[in-house]
């Protein structure tokens, strides 16, 4: 179903969003797997020692900060509000950060970390390998396994938590003590690509399907998602694929709906919300459009803008972070 909003069919004229460069300690070592949310930013230094590094926002600049050894040498890392999560050999560490103090609430024998999110002050969710998931109630971890293996989690507030299947095709919502699958809207699928690729991946393409690439919740509990129709090379599914179509989706509390994008980006990989109610969509090339008060507006990147590595919400909700070599505040 397409969300029929009359003003969404065209771009709104007027002043564009404001870009502000934020000062930072050297970003030279931050080279891969960037993540930014609130007052935290992390990336993997993989050129020398494969060590995770962290920056923290002081209110004036991004400063490099010391991290526990288990965090720095983790295989996977996630951040959410004032928490940091790291997967090591069999243990998932969940640190609550206050000032310079890191308080660890580890999950032993948990396997690989998939994601971690903070839903409320004393409610934290972690997803691990397979269908395993845990819920922290302020004192202990409790298993809340999912129907399918999970790749991403999302907190929409309080007890409203979402899990996205590892293949990105099935969003699941925590509802009355159980996980409920929510079907995506029907989409006319284009045909699979013709021909193949060189190497060991082969030439057979999977049937195209809608896959959520990113998602974010707004202050009302609504969920917004960027999505792509993808077809994968069968022997290298998940690593080699073709994007056939881009989509913007919205959960209105009852069902997923599709929004008409006023532009047709080749990719659509980021979505972030802010406290004003704006929903920012971006590709691997740049932030593309913002959806505010039922209308779309195109985002024009500043001169010298590099390819974005990550987009995320600011802690105060005034705009978003865009990490593209330099870290910008976009509002």
CSV table of C-alpha atoms in Angstrom, one decimal:
chain,number,residue,atom,x,y,z
A,1,UNK,CA,0.0,0.0,0.0
A,2,UNK,CA,1.3,3.5,-0.9
A,3,UNK,CA,1.0,6.2,1.6
A,4,UNK,CA,-0.9,8.8,-0.2
A,5,UNK,CA,0.3,12.2,0.9
A,6,UNK,CA,-0.3,14.9,-1.6
A,7,UNK,CA,2.6,17.1,-0.8
A,8,UNK,CA,5.0,14.1,-0.9
A,9,UNK,CA,4.8,13.9,-4.6
A,10,UNK,CA,7.1,16.8,-5.2
A,11,UNK,CA,10.0,18.5,-3.6
A,12,UNK,CA,9.4,21.5,-1.4
A,13,UNK,CA,11.1,24.7,-2.3
A,14,UNK,CA,12.8,26.8,0.3
A,15,UNK,CA,16.0,27.1,2.4
A,16,UNK,CA,18.0,23.8,2.5
A,17,UNK,CA,19.1,22.0,5.6
A,18,UNK,CA,22.1,23.5,7.5
A,19,UNK,CA,25.5,21.8,7.6
A,20,UNK,CA,27.9,22.4,10.4
A,21,UNK,CA,31.4,20.9,10.6
A,22,UNK,CA,32.3,19.6,14.1
A,23,UNK,CA,35.9,19.6,15.3
A,24,UNK,CA,37.5,16.3,16.2
A,25,UNK,CA,40.7,14.7,17.4
A,26,UNK,CA,42.5,13.0,14.5
A,27,UNK,CA,40.1,10.9,12.4
A,28,UNK,CA,43.0,9.4,10.4
A,29,UNK,CA,42.9,6.1,12.2
A,30,UNK,CA,39.1,5.7,11.8
A,31,UNK,CA,39.0,3.8,8.6
A,32,UNK,CA,36.2,1.2,8.5
A,33,UNK,CA,32.9,0.1,10.0
A,34,UNK,CA,31.9,3.5,11.2
A,35,UNK,CA,29.0,3.9,13.6
A,36,UNK,CA,27.7,7.1,15.2
A,37,UNK,CA,24.8,7.7,17.7
A,38,UNK,CA,24.2,10.3,20.3
A,39,UNK,CA,27.5,11.2,22.0
A,40,UNK,CA,29.4,8.2,20.8
A,41,UNK,CA,31.2,7.3,17.6
A,42,UNK,CA,33.3,4.2,16.8
A,43,UNK,CA,35.2,2.8,13.9
A,44,UNK,CA,37.7,0.0,13.3
A,45,UNK,CA,41.4,0.7,12.7
A,46,UNK,CA,42.1,-2.2,10.4
A,47,UNK,CA,45.2,-1.0,8.6
A,48,UNK,CA,47.6,-1.9,11.5
A,49,UNK,CA,46.2,-3.8,14.4
A,50,UNK,CA,42.5,-4.3,13.9
A,51,UNK,CA,41.5,-2.3,17.0
A,52,UNK,CA,38.2,-0.5,17.6
A,53,UNK,CA,38.5,3.2,18.5
A,54,UNK,CA,36.0,5.5,20.1
A,55,UNK,CA,35.3,9.2,20.0
A,56,UNK,CA,33.0,11.0,22.4
A,57,UNK,CA,31.2,14.3,21.9
A,58,UNK,CA,32.0,16.8,24.6
A,59,UNK,CA,29.4,19.3,23.4
A,60,UNK,CA,32.1,21.2,21.5
A,61,UNK,CA,34.3,18.6,19.8
A,62,UNK,CA,34.8,14.9,19.3
A,63,UNK,CA,37.6,13.5,21.5
A,64,UNK,CA,39.4,10.2,21.4
A,65,UNK,CA,38.6,8.1,24.5
A,66,UNK,CA,40.2,5.1,26.2
A,67,UNK,CA,38.3,1.9,26.0
A,68,UNK,CA,38.5,-1.5,27.7
A,69,UNK,CA,40.8,-4.1,26.1
A,70,UNK,CA,37.9,-6.4,25.4
A,71,UNK,CA,36.2,-3.5,23.5
A,72,UNK,CA,39.3,-2.5,21.5
A,73,UNK,CA,40.0,-6.0,20.3
A,74,UNK,CA,36.4,-7.2,19.8
A,75,UNK,CA,35.3,-8.9,16.6
A,76,UNK,CA,32.1,-6.8,16.4
A,77,UNK,CA,31.0,-3.6,18.1
A,78,UNK,CA,27.7,-1.7,18.5
A,79,UNK,CA,26.7,1.4,20.3
A,80,UNK,CA,23.3,2.7,21.6
A,81,UNK,CA,22.8,5.8,23.8
A,82,UNK,CA,25.3,5.5,26.6
A,83,UNK,CA,26.0,1.8,26.1
A,84,UNK,CA,28.6,-0.1,24.1
A,85,UNK,CA,28.4,-3.7,23.1
A,86,UNK,CA,31.3,-5.9,21.9
A,87,UNK,CA,31.5,-9.5,20.8
A,88,UNK,CA,34.6,-11.4,21.9
A,89,UNK,CA,35.4,-15.1,21.9
A,90,UNK,CA,32.1,-16.5,23.2
A,91,UNK,CA,31.2,-13.6,25.4
A,92,UNK,CA,29.1,-10.6,24.6
A,93,UNK,CA,30.1,-7.5,26.7
A,94,UNK,CA,27.5,-4.9,27.4
A,95,UNK,CA,29.0,-1.8,29.0
A,96,UNK,CA,27.1,1.1,30.6
A,97,UNK,CA,29.3,4.2,30.2
A,98,UNK,CA,29.1,7.0,32.8
A,99,UNK,CA,31.9,9.5,32.5
A,100,UNK,CA,35.1,7.5,32.4
A,101,UNK,CA,33.5,4.5,34.1
A,102,UNK,CA,32.6,1.4,32.0
A,103,UNK,CA,30.4,-1.0,33.9
A,104,UNK,CA,30.2,-4.4,32.2
A,105,UNK,CA,27.2,-6.7,32.2
A,106,UNK,CA,28.5,-9.6,30.2
A,107,UNK,CA,26.5,-12.4,28.6
A,108,UNK,CA,28.7,-15.6,28.9
A,109,UNK,CA,28.8,-18.3,26.3
A,110,UNK,CA,26.6,-16.1,24.0
A,111,UNK,CA,28.5,-16.5,20.8
A,112,UNK,CA,28.6,-13.8,18.1
A,113,UNK,CA,27.1,-10.3,18.7
A,114,UNK,CA,24.5,-9.3,16.1
A,115,UNK,CA,23.3,-6.0,17.7
A,116,UNK,CA,22.4,-4.2,20.9
A,117,UNK,CA,20.0,-1.4,21.7
A,118,UNK,CA,18.8,0.5,24.7
A,119,UNK,CA,15.0,0.8,24.9
A,120,UNK,CA,14.8,2.5,28.3
A,121,UNK,CA,17.0,3.4,31.3
A,122,UNK,CA,17.0,-0.2,32.6
A,123,UNK,CA,15.9,-2.1,29.5
A,124,UNK,CA,18.5,-3.2,27.1
A,125,UNK,CA,18.3,-5.8,24.3
A,126,UNK,CA,21.0,-7.9,22.7
A,127,UNK,CA,20.9,-10.2,19.7
A,128,UNK,CA,23.4,-12.9,19.2
A,129,UNK,CA,24.1,-15.7,16.8
A,130,UNK,CA,21.2,-17.7,15.4
A,131,UNK,CA,17.9,-17.0,17.1
A,132,UNK,CA,19.3,-16.0,20.5
A,133,UNK,CA,18.3,-12.7,22.1
A,134,UNK,CA,18.5,-11.4,25.7
A,135,UNK,CA,16.7,-8.7,27.6
A,136,UNK,CA,18.3,-6.8,30.5
A,137,UNK,CA,15.9,-5.6,33.2
A,138,UNK,CA,18.3,-3.6,35.3
A,139,UNK,CA,19.6,-6.6,37.2
A,140,UNK,CA,19.9,-9.7,35.0
A,141,UNK,CA,19.8,-11.0,31.4
A,142,UNK,CA,16.8,-13.1,30.3
A,143,UNK,CA,16.5,-15.1,27.1
A,144,UNK,CA,13.9,-13.9,24.7
A,145,UNK,CA,14.7,-15.9,21.5
A,146,UNK,CA,13.4,-14.8,18.1
A,147,UNK,CA,11.6,-16.9,15.5
A,148,UNK,CA,14.4,-16.2,13.0
A,149,UNK,CA,18.1,-15.3,13.2
A,150,UNK,CA,18.5,-11.6,13.7
A,151,UNK,CA,20.7,-9.1,12.0
A,152,UNK,CA,19.5,-5.8,13.6
A,153,UNK,CA,17.5,-4.5,16.6
A,154,UNK,CA,15.5,-1.3,17.0
A,155,UNK,CA,14.1,0.3,20.1
A,156,UNK,CA,10.9,2.4,19.4
A,157,UNK,CA,10.5,3.3,23.1
A,158,UNK,CA,9.8,1.5,26.3
A,159,UNK,CA,8.6,-2.0,25.6
A,160,UNK,CA,8.4,-1.4,21.9
A,161,UNK,CA,11.3,-3.3,20.4
A,162,UNK,CA,11.9,-4.6,16.9
A,163,UNK,CA,14.2,-7.3,15.4
A,164,UNK,CA,15.1,-7.6,11.7
A,165,UNK,CA,15.9,-11.0,10.3
A,166,UNK,CA,19.5,-11.7,9.3
A,167,UNK,CA,18.4,-11.7,5.6
A,168,UNK,CA,16.8,-8.2,6.1
A,169,UNK,CA,13.4,-9.4,4.8
A,170,UNK,CA,11.3,-10.0,7.9
A,171,UNK,CA,10.7,-7.3,10.6
A,172,UNK,CA,9.5,-8.7,13.9
A,173,UNK,CA,7.9,-6.7,16.8
A,174,UNK,CA,8.0,-7.6,20.5
A,175,UNK,CA,4.3,-7.6,21.4
A,176,UNK,CA,2.8,-8.9,24.7
A,177,UNK,CA,5.7,-11.1,25.5
A,178,UNK,CA,6.3,-12.6,22.1
A,179,UNK,CA,7.8,-11.8,18.7
A,180,UNK,CA,5.3,-11.1,15.9
A,181,UNK,CA,6.3,-11.0,12.3
A,182,UNK,CA,5.0,-8.0,10.4
A,183,UNK,CA,4.6,-8.3,6.6
A,184,UNK,CA,6.1,-5.7,4.3
A,185,UNK,CA,3.9,-4.0,1.7
A,186,UNK,CA,3.6,-5.7,-1.7
A,187,UNK,CA,5.8,-4.3,-4.3
A,188,UNK,CA,6.0,-5.0,-8.1
A,189,UNK,CA,9.3,-6.8,-8.4
A,190,UNK,CA,11.6,-6.2,-11.4
A,191,UNK,CA,13.1,-9.3,-13.1
A,192,UNK,CA,16.4,-10.7,-11.8
A,193,UNK,CA,19.6,-9.4,-13.6
A,194,UNK,CA,20.8,-11.2,-16.7
A,195,UNK,CA,24.3,-12.6,-17.0
A,196,UNK,CA,26.7,-13.3,-14.2
A,197,UNK,CA,29.9,-12.2,-12.5
A,198,UNK,CA,33.4,-13.4,-12.7
A,199,UNK,CA,35.0,-15.5,-10.1
A,200,UNK,CA,33.6,-18.2,-7.8
A,201,UNK,CA,30.1,-16.6,-7.3
A,202,UNK,CA,28.7,-18.2,-10.4
A,203,UNK,CA,26.0,-16.8,-12.7
A,204,UNK,CA,22.7,-17.7,-11.0
A,205,UNK,CA,20.8,-14.8,-9.4
A,206,UNK,CA,18.3,-15.2,-6.6
A,207,UNK,CA,14.7,-14.1,-7.0
A,208,UNK,CA,14.4,-10.3,-6.2
A,209,UNK,CA,13.1,-9.4,-2.8
A,210,UNK,CA,12.6,-6.4,-0.6
A,211,UNK,CA,15.4,-6.0,2.0
A,212,UNK,CA,15.5,-3.3,4.8
A,213,UNK,CA,18.9,-1.6,4.7
A,214,UNK,CA,18.3,0.7,7.8
A,215,UNK,CA,15.6,1.7,10.2
A,216,UNK,CA,14.8,4.3,12.8
A,217,UNK,CA,12.0,5.1,15.2
A,218,UNK,CA,10.4,8.5,15.8
A,219,UNK,CA,9.1,10.0,19.1
A,220,UNK,CA,5.6,8.7,18.5
A,221,UNK,CA,6.7,5.1,18.1
A,222,UNK,CA,6.5,5.1,14.3
A,223,UNK,CA,9.2,3.2,12.5
A,224,UNK,CA,10.8,4.4,9.2
A,225,UNK,CA,12.9,2.2,7.0
A,226,UNK,CA,15.1,2.5,3.9
A,227,UNK,CA,14.9,-0.5,1.7
A,228,UNK,CA,16.1,-1.9,-1.6
A,229,UNK,CA,14.8,-4.6,-4.0
A,230,UNK,CA,17.9,-6.8,-4.3
A,231,UNK,CA,18.9,-9.9,-6.2
A,232,UNK,CA,22.0,-11.8,-5.0
A,233,UNK,CA,24.4,-14.0,-6.8
A,234,UNK,CA,23.4,-17.4,-5.4
A,235,UNK,CA,26.8,-18.7,-4.4
A,236,UNK,CA,27.8,-15.4,-2.7
A,237,UNK,CA,24.5,-14.3,-1.3
A,238,UNK,CA,24.9,-11.4,1.1
A,239,UNK,CA,28.2,-10.3,-0.4
A,240,UNK,CA,27.5,-9.9,-4.2
A,241,UNK,CA,24.1,-8.4,-5.1
A,242,UNK,CA,22.4,-6.0,-7.5
A,243,UNK,CA,20.0,-3.2,-6.3
A,244,UNK,CA,17.1,-3.1,-8.6
A,245,UNK,CA,14.9,-0.6,-6.9
A,246,UNK,CA,14.9,1.7,-3.8
A,247,UNK,CA,12.0,2.2,-1.3
A,248,UNK,CA,11.0,4.2,1.7
A,249,UNK,CA,8.8,2.5,4.3
A,250,UNK,CA,6.8,3.6,7.3
A,251,UNK,CA,5.2,1.5,10.1
A,252,UNK,CA,2.1,3.5,11.3
A,253,UNK,CA,1.3,1.4,14.3
A,254,UNK,CA,-0.7,-1.1,12.5
A,255,UNK,CA,1.0,-1.9,9.2
A,256,UNK,CA,3.9,-1.1,6.9
A,257,UNK,CA,3.2,1.4,4.2
A,258,UNK,CA,5.3,2.6,1.2
A,259,UNK,CA,6.1,6.3,0.6
A,260,UNK,CA,6.6,7.7,-2.9
A,261,UNK,CA,10.2,8.9,-3.1
A,262,UNK,CA,10.5,12.1,-5.2
A,263,UNK,CA,13.9,11.1,-6.4
A,264,UNK,CA,15.3,7.7,-7.5
A,265,UNK,CA,18.6,7.1,-5.8
A,266,UNK,CA,20.7,4.2,-7.0
A,267,UNK,CA,21.0,3.0,-3.4
A,268,UNK,CA,19.2,3.8,-0.2
A,269,UNK,CA,21.1,2.7,2.9
A,270,UNK,CA,20.5,5.1,5.8
A,271,UNK,CA,17.5,6.6,7.7
A,272,UNK,CA,17.6,8.7,10.8
A,273,UNK,CA,14.9,10.6,12.7
A,274,UNK,CA,15.3,13.7,14.9
A,275,UNK,CA,13.2,15.4,17.7
A,276,UNK,CA,11.5,17.8,15.2
A,277,UNK,CA,9.9,14.8,13.5
A,278,UNK,CA,12.1,15.0,10.4
A,279,UNK,CA,13.1,11.7,8.7
A,280,UNK,CA,16.4,11.8,6.9
A,281,UNK,CA,17.1,9.3,4.1
A,282,UNK,CA,20.6,8.8,2.6
A,283,UNK,CA,22.5,6.6,0.1
A,284,UNK,CA,26.1,5.5,0.0
A,285,UNK,CA,26.7,8.7,-2.0
A,286,UNK,CA,25.2,11.4,0.2
A,287,UNK,CA,22.1,12.2,2.3
A,288,UNK,CA,19.4,12.4,-0.3
A,289,UNK,CA,16.1,13.7,1.1
A,290,UNK,CA,14.3,14.7,4.3
A,291,UNK,CA,10.7,14.0,5.0
A,292,UNK,CA,9.1,16.6,7.3
A,293,UNK,CA,5.4,17.4,7.9
A,294,UNK,CA,4.2,15.3,5.0
A,295,UNK,CA,6.6,16.9,2.4
A,296,UNK,CA,9.9,16.0,0.9
A,297,UNK,CA,13.0,18.3,0.6
A,298,UNK,CA,16.2,17.5,-1.3
A,299,UNK,CA,19.4,17.7,0.6
A,300,UNK,CA,22.4,19.5,-1.1
A,301,UNK,CA,25.7,18.4,0.2
A,302,UNK,CA,28.4,21.1,1.0
A,303,UNK,CA,31.4,21.6,-1.2
A,304,UNK,CA,34.1,19.0,-0.6
A,305,UNK,CA,31.7,16.5,0.9
A,306,UNK,CA,33.1,13.0,1.0
A,307,UNK,CA,31.2,9.7,0.7
A,308,UNK,CA,29.3,9.1,3.9
A,309,UNK,CA,30.4,6.4,6.2
A,310,UNK,CA,27.6,6.6,8.7
A,311,UNK,CA,24.5,8.7,9.7
A,312,UNK,CA,23.0,8.8,13.2
A,313,UNK,CA,20.9,10.8,15.7
A,314,UNK,CA,22.4,13.5,17.9
A,315,UNK,CA,21.8,13.1,21.7
A,316,UNK,CA,19.9,16.4,21.9
A,317,UNK,CA,17.7,15.5,18.9
A,318,UNK,CA,18.6,18.7,17.0
A,319,UNK,CA,19.3,17.3,13.6
A,320,UNK,CA,21.6,14.3,12.8
A,321,UNK,CA,25.2,13.4,12.5
A,322,UNK,CA,26.7,12.7,9.1
A,323,UNK,CA,30.1,11.1,9.1
A,324,UNK,CA,31.9,11.6,5.8
A,325,UNK,CA,35.6,12.0,6.5
A,326,UNK,CA,34.6,15.0,8.6
A,327,UNK,CA,31.7,14.6,11.1
A,328,UNK,CA,28.9,17.1,10.3
A,329,UNK,CA,25.8,18.1,12.2
A,330,UNK,CA,23.0,18.4,9.7
A,331,UNK,CA,19.8,20.2,10.8
